[in-house]
Amino acid sequence: MENFTFYAPTYFDFGRNAEEHVGKLVRRFGGTKALLHYGGGSVKRSGLYDRVKKYLDEEGISYAELGGVKPNPRSGLVYEGIELGRKNEVDFILAVGGGSTIDSAKAIAAGMCYDGDFWDFYDKGTPIERALPVGTVLTIAAAGSEGSTNTVITNEKTGVKKGAGSDALRPRFSIMNPELTCTLPPYQTAAGATDIMIHICERYFSNTEEVEITDRLCEAVLKTIIHETPRVIRDPGNYEARANIMWAGMLAHNNVCGVGRVQDWASHHIEHELSALYDVTHGAGLAVIAPAWMRYVLGANPHKLVQFAERVWDIAPQQTDEQTALKGIEAFESFLKSIGMPLTFAEIGAKEQDIDRLTEKLLAGKETEGNYVKLAAEDVKKIYRYAATRNG
Ligand code: NZQ
Ligand code: ZN
């Protein structure tokens, strides 16, 4: 295991009716005037938005409001949020929604404490040293942004989707009421489950040895998602299954499962080019890319794929390691299909003729992508091409 530091001070308030505490939590973590940030309307349709405002009013927290965050959140709204936040002198950013809303809130929180262009954090890697405190009321189990250091934003002018991270961006609190996720359409539920699985895979597929504790934690999260996702697809109101998925989503990405090892992240970066170009749902893009990545790296480095097959998918050892690993990948693909996820370019509107462009953008300024197997441009193209030409 490698040396590591881990600082994850988010306060989680988990369970039925937890959103009732939002006003008190904003106050507890130093907020007196909040910027209330939300997405395209699901929180209004569910009545959550009005309830959150009521709880803020009851606690005497005033607020400015900014809605309209789109999935794959855009830089334009972040600039608007920074300006609005400064004009209203807010001291707290409250995100009510999913990963996109939380990521946009984190960008505003960091941007408000920075004199330059907030995009520097994403494009130039300028360190984020300060940010306003962020709190979240989570409505979808997926991105894990409720407990993570990260934010991912798309610059709509350049079509570049990039992430930035800092301990300063970990939410001060996250309210996680699984009931709030019961209104999710099955496709979003399944895309969220896929994203959770791949957050684990990015950590699991590592060449760092002697990491039994984090390997076992990773396997527990994967097995939970495999068990619970079909239950919520069949019965969207299943509170207990929703609860297990929601906590799995947090554990998958606050890095408790990833410390002490070199992580991969190739599938995510290869996918981000798809969401940037075609505005694909992130989890659906991952369902297309991650199995293609697994099939490609199998030849070069099967060892962790064998463990994945045996321990996660209960595959009996076959004649060769490659055969065992392949059976694991096939089981993963069948699972993705069974929950309604795509596996091919065609299903997400991606085009084979864009592969050169996707690869160029991905590798701009870099020799290789990923760590489990270091991928040069030709390797990345082969992964895209496999996803573009496979039959379902
Ligand atoms: O915008 P509204 O109307 O709220 O609708 C959303 C959106 O259309 C809807 N939704 C959310 N909760 C709902 C609901 N609909 C009905 N009932 C509910 N309870 O679901 C759609 C997707 O929402 P979004 O916030 O985009 O989902 P998700 O949490 O999957 O976030 C995706 C974004 O997170 C980034 C992705 O790249 C993508 O941009 N990621 C962020 C990470 C991080 N910050 O650590 C890590 C991830 O790897 C990921 O890259
Ligand atoms: Zn993700």
PDB file of N, CA, C and O in Angstrom, residues 165-223:
ATOM      1  N   GLY A 165     -10.141  19.670  -8.663  1.00  0.00           N
ATOM      2  CA  GLY A 165     -10.389  19.105  -7.336  1.00  0.00           C
ATOM      3  C   GLY A 165      -9.591  19.798  -6.260  1.00  0.00           C
ATOM      4  O   GLY A 165      -8.530  20.350  -6.524  1.00  0.00           O
ATOM      5  N   SER A 166     -10.152  19.771  -5.048  1.00  0.00           N
ATOM      6  CA  SER A 166      -9.472  20.367  -3.894  1.00  0.00           C
ATOM      7  C   SER A 166     -10.232  19.955  -2.638  1.00  0.00           C
ATOM      8  O   SER A 166     -11.457  19.845  -2.657  1.00  0.00           O
ATOM      9  N   ASP A 167      -9.487  19.780  -1.545  1.00  0.00           N
ATOM     10  CA  ASP A 167     -10.171  19.524  -0.271  1.00  0.00           C
ATOM     11  C   ASP A 167     -11.108  20.671   0.086  1.00  0.00           C
ATOM     12  O   ASP A 167     -12.106  20.464   0.781  1.00  0.00           O
ATOM     13  N   ALA A 168     -10.785  21.881  -0.409  1.00  0.00           N
ATOM     14  CA  ALA A 168     -11.635  23.037  -0.106  1.00  0.00           C
ATOM     15  C   ALA A 168     -13.038  22.886  -0.702  1.00  0.00           C
ATOM     16  O   ALA A 168     -13.962  23.598  -0.316  1.00  0.00           O
ATOM     17  N   LEU A 169     -13.178  21.943  -1.643  1.00  0.00           N
ATOM     18  CA  LEU A 169     -14.483  21.776  -2.304  1.00  0.00           C
ATOM     19  C   LEU A 169     -15.347  20.684  -1.681  1.00  0.00           C
ATOM     20  O   LEU A 169     -16.482  20.477  -2.098  1.00  0.00           O
ATOM     21  N   ARG A 170     -14.795  19.941  -0.731  1.00  0.00           N
ATOM     22  CA  ARG A 170     -15.656  18.923  -0.113  1.00  0.00           C
ATOM     23  C   ARG A 170     -16.846  19.638   0.533  1.00  0.00           C
ATOM     24  O   ARG A 170     -16.646  20.577   1.314  1.00  0.00           O
ATOM     25  N   PRO A 171     -18.069  19.189   0.246  1.00  0.00           N
ATOM     26  CA  PRO A 171     -19.206  19.843   0.890  1.00  0.00           C
ATOM     27  C   PRO A 171     -19.073  19.810   2.413  1.00  0.00           C
ATOM     28  O   PRO A 171     -18.572  18.839   2.979  1.00  0.00           O
ATOM     29  N   ARG A 172     -19.516  20.908   3.072  1.00  0.00           N
ATOM     30  CA  ARG A 172     -19.484  20.937   4.537  1.00  0.00           C
ATOM     31  C   ARG A 172     -20.530  19.978   5.083  1.00  0.00           C
ATOM     32  O   ARG A 172     -20.330  19.351   6.107  1.00  0.00           O
ATOM     33  N   PHE A 173     -21.681  19.950   4.385  1.00  0.00           N
ATOM     34  CA  PHE A 173     -22.677  18.935   4.755  1.00  0.00           C
ATOM     35  C   PHE A 173     -23.356  18.432   3.495  1.00  0.00           C
ATOM     36  O   PHE A 173     -23.414  19.139   2.487  1.00  0.00           O
ATOM     37  N   SER A 174     -23.857  17.208   3.568  1.00  0.00           N
ATOM     38  CA  SER A 174     -24.699  16.679   2.500  1.00  0.00           C
ATOM     39  C   SER A 174     -25.901  15.981   3.123  1.00  0.00           C
ATOM     40  O   SER A 174     -25.746  15.130   3.996  1.00  0.00           O
ATOM     41  N   ILE A 175     -27.061  16.404   2.654  1.00  0.00           N
ATOM     42  CA  ILE A 175     -28.312  15.807   3.111  1.00  0.00           C
ATOM     43  C   ILE A 175     -28.679  14.720   2.108  1.00  0.00           C
ATOM     44  O   ILE A 175     -28.760  14.982   0.906  1.00  0.00           O
ATOM     45  N   MET A 176     -28.840  13.503   2.601  1.00  0.00           N
ATOM     46  CA  MET A 176     -29.076  12.365   1.710  1.00  0.00           C
ATOM     47  C   MET A 176     -30.334  11.634   2.180  1.00  0.00           C
ATOM     48  O   MET A 176     -30.281  10.809   3.092  1.00  0.00           O
ATOM     49  N   ASN A 177     -31.456  11.979   1.556  1.00  0.00           N
ATOM     50  CA  ASN A 177     -32.712  11.293   1.849  1.00  0.00           C
ATOM     51  C   ASN A 177     -33.043  10.400   0.659  1.00  0.00           C
ATOM     52  O   ASN A 177     -33.427  10.903  -0.402  1.00  0.00           O
ATOM     53  N   PRO A 178     -32.932   9.075   0.812  1.00  0.00           N
ATOM     54  CA  PRO A 178     -33.167   8.177  -0.319  1.00  0.00           C
ATOM     55  C   PRO A 178     -34.550   8.338  -0.953  1.00  0.00           C
ATOM     56  O   PRO A 178     -34.712   8.112  -2.151  1.00  0.00           O
ATOM     57  N   GLU A 179     -35.531   8.799  -0.166  1.00  0.00           N
ATOM     58  CA  GLU A 179     -36.882   9.001  -0.723  1.00  0.00           C
ATOM     59  C   GLU A 179     -36.861   9.996  -1.881  1.00  0.00           C
ATOM     60  O   GLU A 179     -37.666   9.907  -2.795  1.00  0.00           O
ATOM     61  N   LEU A 180     -35.922  10.951  -1.809  1.00  0.00           N
ATOM     62  CA  LEU A 180     -35.863  11.989  -2.848  1.00  0.00           C
ATOM     63  C   LEU A 180     -35.439  11.406  -4.193  1.00  0.00           C
ATOM     64  O   LEU A 180     -35.611  12.048  -5.226  1.00  0.00           O
ATOM     65  N   THR A 181     -34.860  10.201  -4.178  1.00  0.00           N
ATOM     66  CA  THR A 181     -34.406   9.606  -5.446  1.00  0.00           C
ATOM     67  C   THR A 181     -35.486   8.717  -6.083  1.00  0.00           C
ATOM     68  O   THR A 181     -35.286   8.195  -7.177  1.00  0.00           O
ATOM     69  N   CYS A 182     -36.623   8.560  -5.392  1.00  0.00           N
ATOM     70  CA  CYS A 182     -37.658   7.645  -5.910  1.00  0.00           C
ATOM     71  C   CYS A 182     -38.342   8.176  -7.166  1.00  0.00           C
ATOM     72  O   CYS A 182     -38.991   7.418  -7.883  1.00  0.00           O
ATOM     73  N   THR A 183     -38.222   9.478  -7.446  1.00  0.00           N
ATOM     74  CA  THR A 183     -38.857  10.047  -8.645  1.00  0.00           C
ATOM     75  C   THR A 183     -37.965   9.926  -9.885  1.00  0.00           C
ATOM     76  O   THR A 183     -38.341  10.373 -10.966  1.00  0.00           O
ATOM     77  N   LEU A 184     -36.780   9.353  -9.729  1.00  0.00           N
ATOM     78  CA  LEU A 184     -35.863   9.253 -10.880  1.00  0.00           C
ATOM     79  C   LEU A 184     -36.409   8.315 -11.954  1.00  0.00           C
ATOM     80  O   LEU A 184     -36.872   7.213 -11.627  1.00  0.00           O
ATOM     81  N   PRO A 185     -36.330   8.707 -13.223  1.00  0.00           N
ATOM     82  CA  PRO A 185     -36.679   7.762 -14.296  1.00  0.00           C
ATOM     83  C   PRO A 185     -35.688   6.585 -14.289  1.00  0.00           C
ATOM     84  O   PRO A 185     -34.528   6.771 -13.887  1.00  0.00           O
ATOM     85  N   PRO A 186     -36.122   5.380 -14.728  1.00  0.00           N
ATOM     86  CA  PRO A 186     -35.238   4.203 -14.685  1.00  0.00           C
ATOM     87  C   PRO A 186     -33.891   4.433 -15.378  1.00  0.00           C
ATOM     88  O   PRO A 186     -32.863   3.956 -14.911  1.00  0.00           O
ATOM     89  N   TYR A 187     -33.894   5.174 -16.479  1.00  0.00           N
ATOM     90  CA  TYR A 187     -32.643   5.390 -17.222  1.00  0.00           C
ATOM     91  C   TYR A 187     -31.631   6.160 -16.362  1.00  0.00           C
ATOM     92  O   TYR A 187     -30.445   5.815 -16.334  1.00  0.00           O
ATOM     93  N   GLN A 188     -32.113   7.178 -15.656  1.00  0.00           N
ATOM     94  CA  GLN A 188     -31.199   7.958 -14.795  1.00  0.00           C
ATOM     95  C   GLN A 188     -30.739   7.127 -13.604  1.00  0.00           C
ATOM     96  O   GLN A 188     -29.589   7.226 -13.176  1.00  0.00           O
ATOM     97  N   THR A 189     -31.644   6.298 -13.073  1.00  0.00           N
ATOM     98  CA  THR A 189     -31.259   5.413 -11.970  1.00  0.00           C
ATOM     99  C   THR A 189     -30.131   4.486 -12.433  1.00  0.00           C
ATOM    100  O   THR A 189     -29.121   4.300 -11.735  1.00  0.00           O
ATOM    101  N   ALA A 190     -30.319   3.898 -13.614  1.00  0.00           N
ATOM    102  CA  ALA A 190     -29.339   2.938 -14.136  1.00  0.00           C
ATOM    103  C   ALA A 190     -28.026   3.632 -14.496  1.00  0.00           C
ATOM    104  O   ALA A 190     -26.929   3.108 -14.237  1.00  0.00           O
ATOM    105  N   ALA A 191     -28.119   4.830 -15.070  1.00  0.00           N
ATOM    106  CA  ALA A 191     -26.891   5.569 -15.414  1.00  0.00           C
ATOM    107  C   ALA A 191     -26.134   5.926 -14.137  1.00  0.00           C
ATOM    108  O   ALA A 191     -24.893   5.855 -14.091  1.00  0.00           O
ATOM    109  N   GLY A 192     -26.864   6.269 -13.097  1.00  0.00           N
ATOM    110  CA  GLY A 192     -26.231   6.573 -11.809  1.00  0.00           C
ATOM    111  C   GLY A 192     -25.528   5.348 -11.247  1.00  0.00           C
ATOM    112  O   GLY A 192     -24.385   5.424 -10.778  1.00  0.00           O
ATOM    113  N   ALA A 193     -26.197   4.203 -11.315  1.00  0.00           N
ATOM    114  CA  ALA A 193     -25.600   2.954 -10.802  1.00  0.00           C
ATOM    115  C   ALA A 193     -24.327   2.634 -11.576  1.00  0.00           C
ATOM    116  O   ALA A 193     -23.315   2.196 -10.997  1.00  0.00           O
ATOM    117  N   THR A 194     -24.353   2.859 -12.874  1.00  0.00           N
ATOM    118  CA  THR A 194     -23.168   2.590 -13.706  1.00  0.00           C
ATOM    119  C   THR A 194     -22.024   3.512 -13.308  1.00  0.00           C
ATOM    120  O   THR A 194     -20.872   3.072 -13.150  1.00  0.00           O
ATOM    121  N   ASP A 195     -22.332   4.780 -13.111  1.00  0.00           N
ATOM    122  CA  ASP A 195     -21.290   5.736 -12.711  1.00  0.00           C
ATOM    123  C   ASP A 195     -20.656   5.299 -11.384  1.00  0.00           C
ATOM    124  O   ASP A 195     -19.432   5.314 -11.226  1.00  0.00           O
ATOM    125  N   ILE A 196     -21.495   4.871 -10.448  1.00  0.00           N
ATOM    126  CA  ILE A 196     -20.986   4.413  -9.147  1.00  0.00           C
ATOM    127  C   ILE A 196     -20.024   3.235  -9.356  1.00  0.00           C
ATOM    128  O   ILE A 196     -18.925   3.196  -8.795  1.00  0.00           O
ATOM    129  N   MET A 197     -20.439   2.272 -10.201  1.00  0.00           N
ATOM    130  CA  MET A 197     -19.574   1.105 -10.437  1.00  0.00           C
ATOM    131  C   MET A 197     -18.233   1.526 -11.047  1.00  0.00           C
ATOM    132  O   MET A 197     -17.173   1.009 -10.671  1.00  0.00           O
ATOM    133  N   ILE A 198     -18.283   2.474 -11.964  1.00  0.00           N
ATOM    134  CA  ILE A 198     -17.027   2.837 -12.640  1.00  0.00           C
ATOM    135  C   ILE A 198     -16.145   3.705 -11.732  1.00  0.00           C
ATOM    136  O   ILE A 198     -14.920   3.660 -11.837  1.00  0.00           O
ATOM    137  N   HIS A 199     -16.744   4.462 -10.810  1.00  0.00           N
ATOM    138  CA  HIS A 199     -15.898   5.152  -9.817  1.00  0.00           C
ATOM    139  C   HIS A 199     -15.091   4.136  -9.024  1.00  0.00           C
ATOM    140  O   HIS A 199     -13.940   4.379  -8.657  1.00  0.00           O
ATOM    141  N   ILE A 200     -15.709   3.005  -8.760  1.00  0.00           N
ATOM    142  CA  ILE A 200     -14.973   1.935  -8.076  1.00  0.00           C
ATOM    143  C   ILE A 200     -13.927   1.322  -9.014  1.00  0.00           C
ATOM    144  O   ILE A 200     -12.770   1.139  -8.628  1.00  0.00           O
ATOM    145  N   CYS A 201     -14.343   1.007 -10.238  1.00  0.00           N
ATOM    146  CA  CYS A 201     -13.400   0.351 -11.169  1.00  0.00           C
ATOM    147  C   CYS A 201     -12.146   1.197 -11.395  1.00  0.00           C
ATOM    148  O   CYS A 201     -11.042   0.655 -11.509  1.00  0.00           O
ATOM    149  N   GLU A 202     -12.315   2.520 -11.478  1.00  0.00           N
ATOM    150  CA  GLU A 202     -11.148   3.389 -11.699  1.00  0.00           C
ATOM    151  C   GLU A 202     -10.123   3.213 -10.584  1.00  0.00           C
ATOM    152  O   GLU A 202      -8.932   3.457 -10.763  1.00  0.00           O
ATOM    153  N   ARG A 203     -10.599   2.836  -9.407  1.00  0.00           N
ATOM    154  CA  ARG A 203      -9.696   2.634  -8.255  1.00  0.00           C
ATOM    155  C   ARG A 203      -9.242   1.179  -8.166  1.00  0.00           C
ATOM    156  O   ARG A 203      -8.104   0.882  -7.808  1.00  0.00           O
ATOM    157  N   TYR A 204     -10.163   0.277  -8.463  1.00  0.00           N
ATOM    158  CA  TYR A 204      -9.899  -1.167  -8.331  1.00  0.00           C
ATOM    159  C   TYR A 204      -8.821  -1.621  -9.308  1.00  0.00           C
ATOM    160  O   TYR A 204      -7.932  -2.405  -8.953  1.00  0.00           O
ATOM    161  N   PHE A 205      -8.906  -1.122 -10.556  1.00  0.00           N
ATOM    162  CA  PHE A 205      -7.939  -1.558 -11.572  1.00  0.00           C
ATOM    163  C   PHE A 205      -6.642  -0.769 -11.392  1.00  0.00           C
ATOM    164  O   PHE A 205      -6.442   0.301 -11.949  1.00  0.00           O
ATOM    165  N   SER A 206      -5.802  -1.334 -10.546  1.00  0.00           N
ATOM    166  CA  SER A 206      -4.572  -0.692 -10.103  1.00  0.00           C
ATOM    167  C   SER A 206      -3.486  -1.758 -10.049  1.00  0.00           C
ATOM    168  O   SER A 206      -3.762  -2.928  -9.791  1.00  0.00           O
ATOM    169  N   ASN A 207      -2.237  -1.332 -10.278  1.00  0.00           N
ATOM    170  CA  ASN A 207      -1.119  -2.271 -10.146  1.00  0.00           C
ATOM    171  C   ASN A 207      -0.465  -2.214  -8.771  1.00  0.00           C
ATOM    172  O   ASN A 207       0.498  -2.928  -8.517  1.00  0.00           O
ATOM    173  N   THR A 208      -0.992  -1.365  -7.881  1.00  0.00           N
ATOM    174  CA  THR A 208      -0.443  -1.299  -6.522  1.00  0.00           C
ATOM    175  C   THR A 208      -0.784  -2.607  -5.808  1.00  0.00           C
ATOM    176  O   THR A 208      -1.944  -3.031  -5.813  1.00  0.00           O
ATOM    177  N   GLU A 209       0.220  -3.195  -5.203  1.00  0.00           N
ATOM    178  CA  GLU A 209      -0.015  -4.504  -4.555  1.00  0.00           C
ATOM    179  C   GLU A 209      -0.356  -4.353  -3.082  1.00  0.00           C
ATOM    180  O   GLU A 209      -0.181  -3.285  -2.501  1.00  0.00           O
ATOM    181  N   GLU A 210      -0.858  -5.441  -2.493  1.00  0.00           N
ATOM    182  CA  GLU A 210      -1.142  -5.495  -1.045  1.00  0.00           C
ATOM    183  C   GLU A 210      -2.132  -4.411  -0.622  1.00  0.00           C
ATOM    184  O   GLU A 210      -1.875  -3.620   0.290  1.00  0.00           O
ATOM    185  N   VAL A 211      -3.257  -4.353  -1.313  1.00  0.00           N
ATOM    186  CA  VAL A 211      -4.301  -3.375  -0.966  1.00  0.00           C
ATOM    187  C   VAL A 211      -5.613  -4.127  -0.689  1.00  0.00           C
ATOM    188  O   VAL A 211      -6.679  -3.770  -1.190  1.00  0.00           O
ATOM    189  N   GLU A 212      -5.505  -5.164   0.113  1.00  0.00           N
ATOM    190  CA  GLU A 212      -6.647  -6.040   0.368  1.00  0.00           C
ATOM    191  C   GLU A 212      -7.840  -5.272   0.955  1.00  0.00           C
ATOM    192  O   GLU A 212      -8.979  -5.488   0.547  1.00  0.00           O
ATOM    193  N   ILE A 213      -7.569  -4.357   1.882  1.00  0.00           N
ATOM    194  CA  ILE A 213      -8.694  -3.666   2.530  1.00  0.00           C
ATOM    195  C   ILE A 213      -9.491  -2.853   1.504  1.00  0.00           C
ATOM    196  O   ILE A 213     -10.727  -2.941   1.439  1.00  0.00           O
ATOM    197  N   THR A 214      -8.790  -2.072   0.663  1.00  0.00           N
ATOM    198  CA  THR A 214      -9.539  -1.254  -0.297  1.00  0.00           C
ATOM    199  C   THR A 214     -10.107  -2.125  -1.424  1.00  0.00           C
ATOM    200  O   THR A 214     -11.197  -1.843  -1.932  1.00  0.00           O
ATOM    201  N   ASP A 215      -9.418  -3.197  -1.797  1.00  0.00           N
ATOM    202  CA  ASP A 215     -10.003  -4.122  -2.786  1.00  0.00           C
ATOM    203  C   ASP A 215     -11.333  -4.669  -2.272  1.00  0.00           C
ATOM    204  O   ASP A 215     -12.327  -4.725  -2.993  1.00  0.00           O
ATOM    205  N   ARG A 216     -11.338  -5.089  -0.993  1.00  0.00           N
ATOM    206  CA  ARG A 216     -12.563  -5.688  -0.443  1.00  0.00           C
ATOM    207  C   ARG A 216     -13.679  -4.654  -0.310  1.00  0.00           C
ATOM    208  O   ARG A 216     -14.845  -4.974  -0.499  1.00  0.00           O
ATOM    209  N   LEU A 217     -13.310  -3.419   0.046  1.00  0.00           N
ATOM    210  CA  LEU A 217     -14.329  -2.359   0.107  1.00  0.00           C
ATOM    211  C   LEU A 217     -14.911  -2.121  -1.285  1.00  0.00           C
ATOM    212  O   LEU A 217     -16.127  -1.992  -1.457  1.00  0.00           O
ATOM    213  N   CYS A 218     -14.032  -2.083  -2.281  1.00  0.00           N
ATOM    214  CA  CYS A 218     -14.491  -1.885  -3.672  1.00  0.00           C
ATOM    215  C   CYS A 218     -15.457  -2.997  -4.071  1.00  0.00           C
ATOM    216  O   CYS A 218     -16.519  -2.745  -4.666  1.00  0.00           O
ATOM    217  N   GLU A 219     -15.089  -4.221  -3.749  1.00  0.00           N
ATOM    218  CA  GLU A 219     -15.945  -5.357  -4.133  1.00  0.00           C
ATOM    219  C   GLU A 219     -17.300  -5.285  -3.433  1.00  0.00           C
ATOM    220  O   GLU A 219     -18.339  -5.600  -4.026  1.00  0.00           O
ATOM    221  N   ALA A 220     -17.300  -4.831  -2.178  1.00  0.00           N
ATOM    222  CA  ALA A 220     -18.573  -4.715  -1.443  1.00  0.00           C
ATOM    223  C   ALA A 220     -19.489  -3.699  -2.120  1.00  0.00           C
ATOM    224  O   ALA A 220     -20.697  -3.937  -2.272  1.00  0.00           O
ATOM    225  N   VAL A 221     -18.920  -2.575  -2.552  1.00  0.00           N
ATOM    226  CA  VAL A 221     -19.750  -1.552  -3.203  1.00  0.00           C
ATOM    227  C   VAL A 221     -20.286  -2.105  -4.530  1.00  0.00           C
ATOM    228  O   VAL A 221     -21.483  -1.972  -4.849  1.00  0.00           O
ATOM    229  N   LEU A 222     -19.421  -2.764  -5.304  1.00  0.00           N
ATOM    230  CA  LEU A 222     -19.872  -3.310  -6.597  1.00  0.00           C
ATOM    231  C   LEU A 222     -20.979  -4.338  -6.395  1.00  0.00           C
ATOM    232  O   LEU A 222     -22.009  -4.310  -7.080  1.00  0.00           O
ATOM    233  N   LYS A 223     -20.803  -5.229  -5.432  1.00  0.00           N
ATOM    234  CA  LYS A 223     -21.806  -6.275  -5.210  1.00  0.00           C
ATOM    235  C   LYS A 223     -23.133  -5.667  -4.737  1.00  0.00           C
ATOM    236  O   LYS A 223     -24.212  -6.154  -5.082  1.00  0.00           O
TER     237      LYS A 223
END
